[in-house]
mmCIF file of C-alpha atoms in Angstrom:
data_model
loop_
_atom_site.group_PDB
_atom_site.id
_atom_site.type_symbol
_atom_site.label_atom_id
_atom_site.label_comp_id
_atom_site.label_asym_id
_atom_site.label_seq_id
_atom_site.Cartn_x
_atom_site.Cartn_y
_atom_site.Cartn_z
ATOM 1 C CA MET A 841 -18.407 10.442 -26.566
ATOM 2 C CA ARG A 842 -18.430 7.557 -29.038
ATOM 3 C CA HIS A 843 -14.730 8.126 -29.775
ATOM 4 C CA ALA A 844 -13.831 7.772 -26.082
ATOM 5 C CA ARG A 845 -15.810 4.530 -25.792
ATOM 6 C CA ASP A 846 -14.173 3.161 -28.941
ATOM 7 C CA GLY A 847 -10.757 4.115 -27.546
ATOM 8 C CA ALA A 848 -11.513 2.417 -24.242
ATOM 9 C CA ALA A 849 -12.668 -0.710 -26.062
ATOM 10 C CA ALA A 850 -9.517 -0.781 -28.223
ATOM 11 C CA ALA A 851 -7.261 -0.361 -25.194
ATOM 12 C CA MET A 852 -9.126 -3.034 -23.246
ATOM 13 C CA ASN A 853 -9.037 -5.445 -26.195
ATOM 14 C CA ALA A 854 -5.277 -5.024 -26.655
ATOM 15 C CA ALA A 855 -4.521 -5.413 -22.946
ATOM 16 C CA SER A 856 -6.868 -8.401 -22.557
ATOM 17 C CA ARG A 857 -5.369 -10.313 -25.498
ATOM 18 C CA ILE A 858 -1.849 -9.892 -24.158
ATOM 19 C CA LEU A 859 -2.785 -10.803 -20.570
ATOM 20 C CA VAL A 860 -4.617 -13.944 -21.679
ATOM 21 C CA ALA A 861 -1.608 -14.984 -23.759
ATOM 22 C CA ARG A 862 0.736 -14.409 -20.800
ATOM 23 C CA GLY A 863 -1.214 -16.899 -18.702
ATOM 24 C CA LYS A 864 -2.563 -17.492 -15.260
ATOM 25 C CA HIS A 865 0.403 -16.151 -13.280
ATOM 26 C CA GLU A 866 -0.522 -12.520 -13.939
ATOM 27 C CA PRO A 867 -1.905 -10.525 -10.962
ATOM 28 C CA GLN A 868 -5.684 -10.584 -11.148
ATOM 29 C CA GLU A 869 -7.967 -7.576 -11.046
ATOM 30 C CA LEU A 870 -9.605 -7.522 -7.617
ATOM 31 C CA ASP A 871 -11.237 -5.020 -5.291
ATOM 32 C CA ASN A 872 -8.871 -3.470 -2.759
ATOM 33 C CA PRO A 873 -10.345 -0.837 -0.432
ATOM 34 C CA ASP A 874 -6.827 0.435 0.354
ATOM 35 C CA VAL A 875 -6.357 1.671 -3.238
ATOM 36 C CA ALA A 876 -7.783 5.135 -3.973
ATOM 37 C CA TRP A 877 -7.794 6.432 -7.559
ATOM 38 C CA GLY A 878 -7.883 10.115 -8.430
ATOM 39 C CA GLN A 879 -10.424 11.408 -10.922
ATOM 40 C CA ARG A 880 -7.949 12.473 -13.619
ATOM 41 C CA ALA A 881 -4.727 10.969 -14.946
ATOM 42 C CA ARG A 882 -2.551 13.571 -13.198
ATOM 43 C CA ASP A 883 -4.244 12.762 -9.861
ATOM 44 C CA GLY A 884 -2.726 9.262 -9.929
ATOM 45 C CA VAL A 885 -3.489 6.722 -7.236
ATOM 46 C CA TRP A 886 -2.830 6.124 -3.530
ATOM 47 C CA VAL A 887 -1.625 2.586 -2.806
ATOM 48 C CA PRO A 888 -0.899 0.723 0.440
ATOM 49 C CA THR A 889 2.411 -0.508 1.804
ATOM 50 C CA LYS A 890 2.918 -3.615 3.965
ATOM 51 C CA ASP A 891 3.456 -1.466 7.063
ATOM 52 C CA GLY A 892 0.078 0.281 6.751
ATOM 53 C CA GLN A 893 1.317 3.485 5.144
ATOM 54 C CA ARG A 894 0.329 4.788 1.724
ATOM 55 C CA ILE A 895 2.328 6.059 -1.194
ATOM 56 C CA HIS A 896 1.113 8.118 -4.133
ATOM 57 C CA VAL A 897 1.865 7.068 -7.700
ATOM 58 C CA GLY A 898 1.280 9.831 -10.225
ATOM 59 C CA ILE A 899 0.693 9.428 -13.933
ATOM 60 C CA ASP A 900 2.655 12.181 -15.674
ATOM 61 C CA VAL A 901 1.268 12.321 -19.222
ATOM 62 C CA ALA A 902 0.711 14.985 -21.880
ATOM 63 C CA ALA A 903 -3.067 14.910 -21.349
ATOM 64 C CA GLY A 904 -3.002 14.969 -17.544
ATOM 65 C CA ASP A 905 -6.597 16.260 -17.385
ATOM 66 C CA THR A 906 -7.896 13.053 -18.982
ATOM 67 C CA VAL A 907 -10.733 11.699 -16.836
ATOM 68 C CA HIS A 908 -10.816 8.012 -15.986
ATOM 69 C CA GLN A 909 -13.526 6.011 -17.730
ATOM 70 C CA VAL A 910 -14.563 3.766 -14.861
ATOM 71 C CA LEU A 911 -15.690 0.431 -16.291
ATOM 72 C CA ARG A 912 -16.033 -1.123 -12.841
ATOM 73 C CA PRO A 913 -14.610 -0.120 -9.455
ATOM 74 C CA THR A 914 -11.453 -2.172 -10.107
ATOM 75 C CA LEU A 915 -10.918 -1.201 -13.746
ATOM 76 C CA ARG A 916 -10.585 2.157 -15.467
ATOM 77 C CA VAL A 917 -9.263 3.368 -18.809
ATOM 78 C CA LEU A 918 -7.463 6.597 -19.655
ATOM 79 C CA VAL A 919 -7.880 7.137 -23.395
ATOM 80 C CA GLY A 920 -5.497 9.363 -25.348
ATOM 81 C CA VAL A 921 -3.207 10.302 -22.462
ATOM 82 C CA ASP A 922 -0.411 10.863 -24.955
ATOM 83 C CA VAL A 923 0.149 10.430 -28.690
ATOM 84 C CA ASP A 924 -1.116 6.939 -29.636
ATOM 85 C CA THR A 925 -1.191 5.964 -25.948
ATOM 86 C CA ASP A 926 -3.886 4.737 -23.536
ATOM 87 C CA ILE A 927 -3.596 3.374 -19.998
ATOM 88 C CA VAL A 928 -5.732 0.547 -18.614
ATOM 89 C CA ALA A 929 -5.551 0.885 -14.820
ATOM 90 C CA GLN A 930 -6.376 -2.112 -12.648
ATOM 91 C CA THR A 931 -6.730 -2.525 -8.930
ATOM 92 C CA THR A 932 -5.272 -5.822 -7.681
ATOM 93 C CA ALA A 933 -5.472 -7.556 -4.316
ATOM 94 C CA SER A 934 -2.144 -6.044 -3.282
ATOM 95 C CA GLY A 935 -1.730 -2.948 -5.461
ATOM 96 C CA ILE A 936 -2.150 -1.688 -9.020
ATOM 97 C CA ARG A 937 -1.250 -2.244 -12.661
ATOM 98 C CA LEU A 938 -0.945 0.580 -15.183
ATOM 99 C CA LEU A 939 -1.132 -1.342 -18.455
ATOM 100 C CA THR A 940 0.237 1.131 -20.974
ATOM 101 C CA VAL A 941 -1.097 0.514 -24.495
ATOM 102 C CA VAL A 942 1.024 1.968 -27.317
ATOM 103 C CA HIS A 943 -0.909 2.085 -30.601
ATOM 104 C CA GLY A 944 1.723 3.336 -33.044
ATOM 105 C CA PRO A 945 5.288 4.441 -33.748
ATOM 106 C CA ASP A 946 4.591 8.086 -32.831
ATOM 107 C CA ALA A 947 3.860 7.141 -29.196
ATOM 108 C CA PRO A 948 6.463 8.157 -26.612
ATOM 109 C CA ALA A 949 9.127 5.670 -25.556
ATOM 110 C CA GLU A 950 9.153 6.892 -21.928
ATOM 111 C CA PHE A 951 6.327 6.977 -19.412
ATOM 112 C CA ARG A 952 6.710 8.815 -16.108
ATOM 113 C CA PHE A 953 5.225 7.810 -12.753
ATOM 114 C CA PRO A 954 6.179 10.270 -9.978
ATOM 115 C CA VAL A 955 6.160 8.591 -6.562
ATOM 116 C CA SER A 956 5.451 10.394 -3.283
ATOM 117 C CA LEU A 957 6.630 8.349 -0.327
ATOM 118 C CA ALA A 958 5.644 8.590 3.324
ATOM 119 C CA ASP A 959 8.336 9.715 5.788
ATOM 120 C CA GLY A 960 10.877 6.990 6.447
ATOM 121 C CA LEU A 961 10.407 5.247 3.085
ATOM 122 C CA ALA A 962 12.763 5.223 0.082
ATOM 123 C CA LEU A 963 12.972 3.673 -3.384
ATOM 124 C CA GLU A 964 15.824 1.196 -3.789
ATOM 125 C CA ALA A 965 16.936 -0.341 -7.096
ATOM 126 C CA MET A 966 16.776 -4.129 -7.268
ATOM 127 C CA PRO A 967 18.919 -6.465 -9.408
ATOM 128 C CA SER A 968 15.718 -7.593 -11.177
ATOM 129 C CA GLY A 969 15.292 -4.097 -12.641
ATOM 130 C CA GLY A 970 12.422 -3.177 -10.347
ATOM 131 C CA TYR A 971 12.356 -0.849 -7.351
ATOM 132 C CA ASP A 972 11.553 -1.762 -3.776
ATOM 133 C CA VAL A 973 9.879 0.643 -1.386
ATOM 134 C CA VAL A 974 12.055 0.226 1.699
ATOM 135 C CA HIS A 975 11.382 1.237 5.306
ATOM 136 C CA LEU A 976 14.628 3.032 6.158
ATOM 137 C CA ARG A 977 14.559 2.362 9.895
ATOM 138 C CA TYR A 978 14.020 -1.388 9.648
ATOM 139 C CA GLY A 979 15.404 -2.098 6.188
ATOM 140 C CA ALA A 980 12.237 -3.987 5.318
ATOM 141 C CA THR A 981 10.662 -4.015 1.870
ATOM 142 C CA VAL A 982 7.107 -2.685 2.235
ATOM 143 C CA GLY A 983 6.207 -2.395 -1.458
ATOM 144 C CA ARG A 984 7.597 -3.160 -4.896
ATOM 145 C CA PHE A 985 7.527 -1.820 -8.426
ATOM 146 C CA TYR A 986 8.133 -5.014 -10.366
ATOM 147 C CA ASN A 987 10.413 -4.949 -13.391
ATOM 148 C CA PRO A 988 8.149 -4.002 -16.308
ATOM 149 C CA TRP A 989 7.446 -6.292 -19.217
ATOM 150 C CA ALA A 990 6.136 -5.386 -22.667
ATOM 151 C CA CYS A 991 5.054 -7.307 -25.751
ATOM 152 C CA ASP A 992 3.555 -6.553 -29.129
ATOM 153 C CA SER A 993 0.418 -7.805 -30.860
ATOM 154 C CA MET A 994 2.365 -10.819 -32.191
ATOM 155 C CA PHE A 995 3.152 -11.705 -28.552
ATOM 156 C CA ARG A 996 6.840 -10.939 -29.071
ATOM 157 C CA GLN A 997 8.739 -9.492 -26.147
ATOM 158 C CA VAL A 998 9.522 -5.781 -26.423
ATOM 159 C CA LYS A 999 12.360 -4.377 -24.311
ATOM 160 C CA ALA A 1000 11.081 -2.436 -21.315
ATOM 161 C CA ASP A 1001 12.922 -1.250 -18.233
ATOM 162 C CA TYR A 1002 12.875 1.378 -15.504
ATOM 163 C CA ALA A 1003 15.080 4.328 -14.709
ATOM 164 C CA LEU A 1004 14.762 6.472 -11.613
ATOM 165 C CA GLU A 1005 14.890 10.257 -11.910
ATOM 166 C CA GLY A 1006 14.638 11.680 -8.417
ATOM 167 C CA GLN A 1007 11.369 10.252 -7.103
ATOM 168 C CA THR A 1008 9.985 9.481 -10.573
ATOM 169 C CA VAL A 1009 9.942 5.936 -11.918
ATOM 170 C CA VAL A 1010 10.434 6.194 -15.692
ATOM 171 C CA MET A 1011 9.336 3.208 -17.752
ATOM 172 C CA ARG A 1012 11.203 3.009 -21.059
ATOM 173 C CA VAL A 1013 9.649 0.934 -23.843
ATOM 174 C CA GLN A 1014 11.665 0.367 -27.017
ATOM 175 C CA HIS A 1015 8.700 -0.207 -29.327
ATOM 176 C CA GLU A 1016 10.315 0.817 -32.617
ATOM 177 C CA GLY A 1017 9.743 -1.941 -35.189
ATOM 178 C CA ALA A 1018 7.123 -3.697 -33.052
ATOM 179 C CA TYR A 1019 3.718 -4.861 -34.253
ATOM 180 C CA TYR A 1020 1.174 -2.533 -32.665
ATOM 181 C CA PRO A 1021 -0.448 -2.319 -30.261
ATOM 182 C CA VAL A 1022 2.300 -2.849 -27.711
ATOM 183 C CA VAL A 1023 1.292 -3.399 -24.094
ATOM 184 C CA ALA A 1024 3.691 -2.572 -21.226
ATOM 185 C CA ASP A 1025 2.993 -3.337 -17.585
ATOM 186 C CA PRO A 1026 4.161 -1.192 -14.704
ATOM 187 C CA HIS A 1027 2.965 -3.113 -11.647
ATOM 188 C CA TYR A 1028 3.114 -2.136 -7.960
ATOM 189 C CA SER A 1029 2.357 -4.486 -5.082
ATOM 190 C CA ARG A 1030 2.714 -4.148 -1.342
#
């Protein structure tokens, strides 16, 4: 059990340092009763849309049975979900963040988040590099996966972007040559 706590502390420390350096404009961790986390990584999370529906965001990782370490109701850590990879999951006022912490060069460069949408909703690519959740009947944006960012422990930007494979948002992080840990931020908001 000590190893899991140490892993959670390392992931939290890396994510916290990067978020503090990025400044006050980052979405803040906050309780949101409309967000419902599963128990294990593979269970993902249910998040709200602006029109009152919910979508499911999965976390497709090698160690899908990894159980969340709940630090507080709005913050949980998934330690060792893949080679040299942890996820710090935050609830925000309008959605979630899945801060992906890459600890070394053997970590994967792609992270998969399968999305299950309610009837009448679709994912639409945006010029920013993010994806909007669009209500097909009205053409309204009811949720958004913001373009991901990533940076290394020297606070240097690391290239990160999304690709869409079917209904799976794939975050690609080009961390080769970076100073570890690298933190990448997939962020969803209604």
